[in-house]
């Protein structure tokens, strides 16, 4: 069964919750499934290593998860207006896939969570697209036919779903943030299935 890889980093759980909702959207589409994967934190002590299996949540991603996916949703909490280092560290290790063109013509999308309303949702989303475009992936956002975009009072952007987690990073996802996550999952899965049919 082909799958959409939902690859994310999450420190406090908000981005992980978004990832699960995107997976739910993917699973609404026949003939394709969702695969959730995360990445370990990175340490300022270069020698520090994590256990190969996380204590809880999605397994850690490996390059094969990415190489064999039919599409990708990449998610990160916003860190100083950009993606978090653990996810960037993983992405920086994907040169072999870039050289082989393994991700070319595959649909991809991005999602993020911030503490503050104007703390960089769009900058993070747009900058997360850059390495995926270098890989030749086909970037998808959210169209305004998702009418939640017209009324956002927290997260939700045409560049991808976002979430306003609040100063303590404990604000639950709003209903419209949830719907936009699911809509993105559906859109990615439908696009991947269509592209596969066009092969
Ligand atoms: C080092 C660091 C930098 C951060 N930078 C920002 C920022 O630029 N804008 C913002 O709104 N939130 C910022 N935050 C807050 C995180 O975005 C917030 O905790 C996150 O959205 C929670 O997601 P998670 O539950 O998936 O970890 C920062 C947090 C850390 C630890």
Coordinates of C-alpha atoms and ligand atoms in Angstrom, one line a residue:
X1 CA 0.0 0.0 0.0
X2 CA 1.4 3.4 -0.9
X3 CA 1.6 6.0 1.9
X4 CA 1.9 9.6 2.8
X5 CA 4.7 10.1 5.2
X6 CA 3.9 12.6 8.0
X7 CA 7.2 13.5 9.3
X8 CA 7.4 15.9 12.3
X9 CA 9.2 17.0 15.4
X10 CA 7.2 18.0 18.5
X11 CA 8.5 19.0 21.9
X12 CA 5.2 19.7 23.8
X13 CA 2.7 17.7 21.6
X14 CA 0.9 20.4 19.5
X15 CA 2.7 19.5 16.2
X16 CA 2.2 15.8 17.0
X17 CA -1.6 16.4 17.4
X18 CA -1.6 18.2 14.1
X19 CA 0.2 15.3 12.5
X20 CA -2.4 12.8 13.8
X21 CA -5.2 15.0 12.3
X22 CA -3.5 15.1 9.0
X23 CA -3.2 11.3 9.1
X24 CA -6.9 11.1 9.7
X25 CA -7.5 13.2 6.5
X26 CA -5.1 10.9 4.6
X27 CA -7.0 7.8 5.8
X28 CA -10.3 9.2 4.4
X29 CA -8.9 8.6 0.9
X30 CA -9.0 5.0 -0.4
X31 CA -5.9 3.1 -1.7
X32 CA -3.4 5.1 0.4
X33 CA -2.5 5.2 4.0
X34 CA -0.7 7.5 6.5
X35 CA 2.7 6.7 8.0
X36 CA 3.6 8.8 11.0
X37 CA 7.3 9.3 11.8
X38 CA 9.2 11.7 14.1
X39 CA 12.9 12.6 14.6
X40 CA 14.9 12.5 17.8
X41 CA 16.0 15.8 19.5
X42 CA 19.5 17.0 18.8
X43 CA 21.9 17.8 21.6
X44 CA 24.6 20.4 22.0
X45 CA 26.7 17.6 23.2
X46 CA 27.6 16.0 19.8
X47 CA 28.3 12.6 21.3
X48 CA 24.9 12.2 22.9
X49 CA 22.8 9.6 21.3
X50 CA 19.1 8.8 21.7
X51 CA 17.6 5.3 22.1
X52 CA 16.7 4.0 18.6
X53 CA 13.1 3.7 19.6
X54 CA 11.3 6.7 21.3
X55 CA 9.6 6.1 24.6
X56 CA 6.2 7.1 23.2
X57 CA 4.6 8.3 20.0
X58 CA 5.6 7.7 16.4
X59 CA 8.8 5.8 15.5
X60 CA 11.8 7.7 14.3
X61 CA 12.0 8.2 10.5
X62 CA 14.7 6.7 8.4
X63 CA 15.7 7.6 4.9
X64 CA 13.7 4.7 3.4
X65 CA 10.5 6.0 5.0
X66 CA 11.1 9.2 2.9
X67 CA 12.4 7.5 -0.2
X68 CA 9.4 5.3 -0.6
X69 CA 6.6 7.7 0.3
X70 CA 4.0 8.7 -2.2
X71 CA 3.8 12.2 -0.6
X72 CA 5.1 14.1 2.4
X73 CA 3.6 16.3 5.2
X74 CA 6.5 17.9 7.1
X75 CA 5.7 19.5 10.5
X76 CA 7.6 21.4 13.0
X77 CA 7.1 23.8 15.9
X78 CA 8.2 27.3 15.1
X79 CA 11.7 28.1 16.5
X80 CA 12.7 31.7 16.0
X81 CA 10.6 31.9 12.9
X82 CA 11.9 28.7 11.4
X83 CA 11.8 25.0 11.6
X84 CA 13.2 23.2 14.7
X85 CA 16.8 22.0 14.6
X86 CA 16.0 18.3 15.0
X87 CA 13.9 18.3 11.9
X88 CA 16.4 20.4 9.9
X89 CA 19.1 17.9 11.0
X90 CA 17.1 15.1 9.5
X91 CA 16.4 17.0 6.3
X92 CA 20.1 17.9 6.0
X93 CA 20.9 14.2 6.0
X94 CA 18.8 13.6 2.8
X95 CA 21.5 14.4 0.2
X96 CA 21.5 10.8 -1.2
X97 CA 17.8 11.1 -2.0
X98 CA 18.4 14.5 -3.6
X99 CA 21.2 13.1 -5.8
X100 CA 19.1 10.2 -6.9
X101 CA 16.0 12.4 -7.5
X102 CA 13.9 10.1 -5.3
X103 CA 11.4 12.7 -4.2
X104 CA 10.9 14.5 -7.5
X105 CA 7.3 14.9 -8.7
X106 CA 5.9 13.8 -5.3
X107 CA 3.4 16.1 -3.5
X108 CA 4.5 17.7 -0.3
X109 CA 3.0 20.1 2.3
X110 CA 4.1 21.7 5.6
X111 CA 2.5 22.5 9.0
X112 CA 3.6 24.3 12.1
X113 CA 2.7 25.4 15.6
X114 CA 3.6 28.6 17.3
X115 CA 3.3 30.1 20.8
X116 CA 2.2 33.5 19.6
X117 CA -0.2 34.6 16.9
X118 CA 2.3 36.6 14.9
X119 CA 5.4 34.6 16.0
X120 CA 6.3 33.3 12.5
X121 CA 3.7 30.8 11.3
X122 CA 4.0 31.9 7.7
X123 CA 7.8 32.3 7.8
X124 CA 8.2 28.8 9.2
X125 CA 5.9 27.3 6.6
X126 CA 7.5 29.1 3.7
X127 CA 11.0 28.3 4.8
X128 CA 10.1 24.6 5.4
X129 CA 9.1 24.5 1.7
X130 CA 12.6 25.4 0.5
X131 CA 14.5 22.1 1.0
X132 CA 11.4 20.2 -0.4
X133 CA 11.6 22.3 -3.6
X134 CA 15.3 21.6 -3.9
X135 CA 14.2 18.0 -3.9
X136 CA 11.8 18.6 -6.7
X137 CA 8.7 18.0 -4.7
X138 CA 5.4 19.5 -5.8
X139 CA 4.2 21.9 -3.0
X140 CA 0.6 21.9 -2.0
X141 CA -1.1 24.5 0.3
X142 CA -4.7 24.9 1.3
X143 CA -7.2 26.6 -1.1
X144 CA -9.7 29.2 0.2
X145 CA -12.5 26.8 -0.8
X146 CA -11.6 25.5 2.7
X147 CA -13.8 28.3 4.2
X148 CA -12.2 28.1 7.6
X149 CA -9.3 30.1 6.1
X150 CA -11.6 33.0 5.7
X151 CA -12.4 33.2 9.4
X152 CA -9.2 32.2 11.2
X153 CA -8.9 33.6 14.7
X154 CA -5.9 31.5 15.6
X155 CA -4.0 29.2 13.2
X156 CA -4.7 28.3 9.5
X157 CA -2.9 29.6 6.5
X158 CA -3.0 29.1 2.7
X159 CA 0.6 27.9 3.0
X160 CA -0.4 25.0 5.2
X161 CA -2.1 24.3 8.5
X162 CA -0.9 26.0 11.6
X163 CA -1.8 26.1 15.3
X164 CA -1.6 28.8 18.0
X165 CA -0.4 26.8 21.0
X166 CA -0.2 29.8 23.4
X167 CA 2.5 31.0 25.8
X168 CA 2.6 27.7 27.7
X169 CA 2.2 25.6 24.5
X170 CA -0.9 24.0 26.0
X171 CA -3.8 25.5 24.0
X172 CA -5.8 22.7 22.4
X173 CA -6.3 22.8 18.6
X174 CA -9.5 24.8 17.7
X175 CA -12.1 23.1 15.5
X176 CA -11.1 25.1 12.5
X177 CA -7.4 24.3 13.0
X178 CA -8.4 20.6 13.2
X179 CA -10.5 20.8 10.0
X180 CA -7.6 22.4 8.1
X181 CA -5.2 19.7 9.2
X182 CA -7.6 17.0 8.0
X183 CA -8.2 18.9 4.8
X184 CA -4.5 19.0 4.1
X185 CA -4.2 15.2 4.7
X186 CA -7.0 14.6 2.3
X187 CA -5.6 16.9 -0.4
X188 CA -2.2 15.3 -0.2
X189 CA -3.6 11.8 -0.4
X190 CA -5.9 12.6 -3.3
X191 CA -3.1 14.3 -5.2
X192 CA -0.7 11.4 -4.6
X193 CA -3.4 8.9 -5.8
X194 CA -4.1 11.0 -8.9
X195 CA -0.4 11.4 -9.7
X196 CA 0.1 7.6 -9.4
X197 CA -2.8 7.1 -11.8
X198 CA -1.1 9.4 -14.3
X199 CA 2.2 7.4 -14.3
Ligands
LIG1 C1 13.9 27.8 21.1 C2 12.5 28.1 20.9 C3 12.1 29.1 20.0 C4 10.8 29.4 19.7 N1 10.5 30.4 18.8 C5 9.2 30.7 18.6 C6 8.9 31.7 17.7 O1 9.7 32.3 17.0 N2 7.6 32.1 17.6 C7 6.6 31.5 18.4 O2 5.4 31.9 18.2 N3 6.9 30.5 19.2 C8 8.2 30.1 19.4 N4 8.5 29.1 20.2 C9 7.4 28.3 20.9 C10 7.0 27.1 20.1 O3 6.7 27.3 18.8 C11 5.9 26.3 20.8 O4 6.3 25.8 22.0 C12 5.5 25.2 19.9 O5 4.6 25.7 18.9 C13 4.8 24.0 20.5 O6 4.8 22.9 19.6 P1 5.0 21.5 20.1 O7 4.0 21.2 21.1 O8 4.8 20.6 18.9 O9 6.4 21.4 20.6 C14 9.8 28.7 20.5 C15 10.1 27.7 21.4 C16 11.5 27.4 21.6 C17 11.8 26.3 22.5

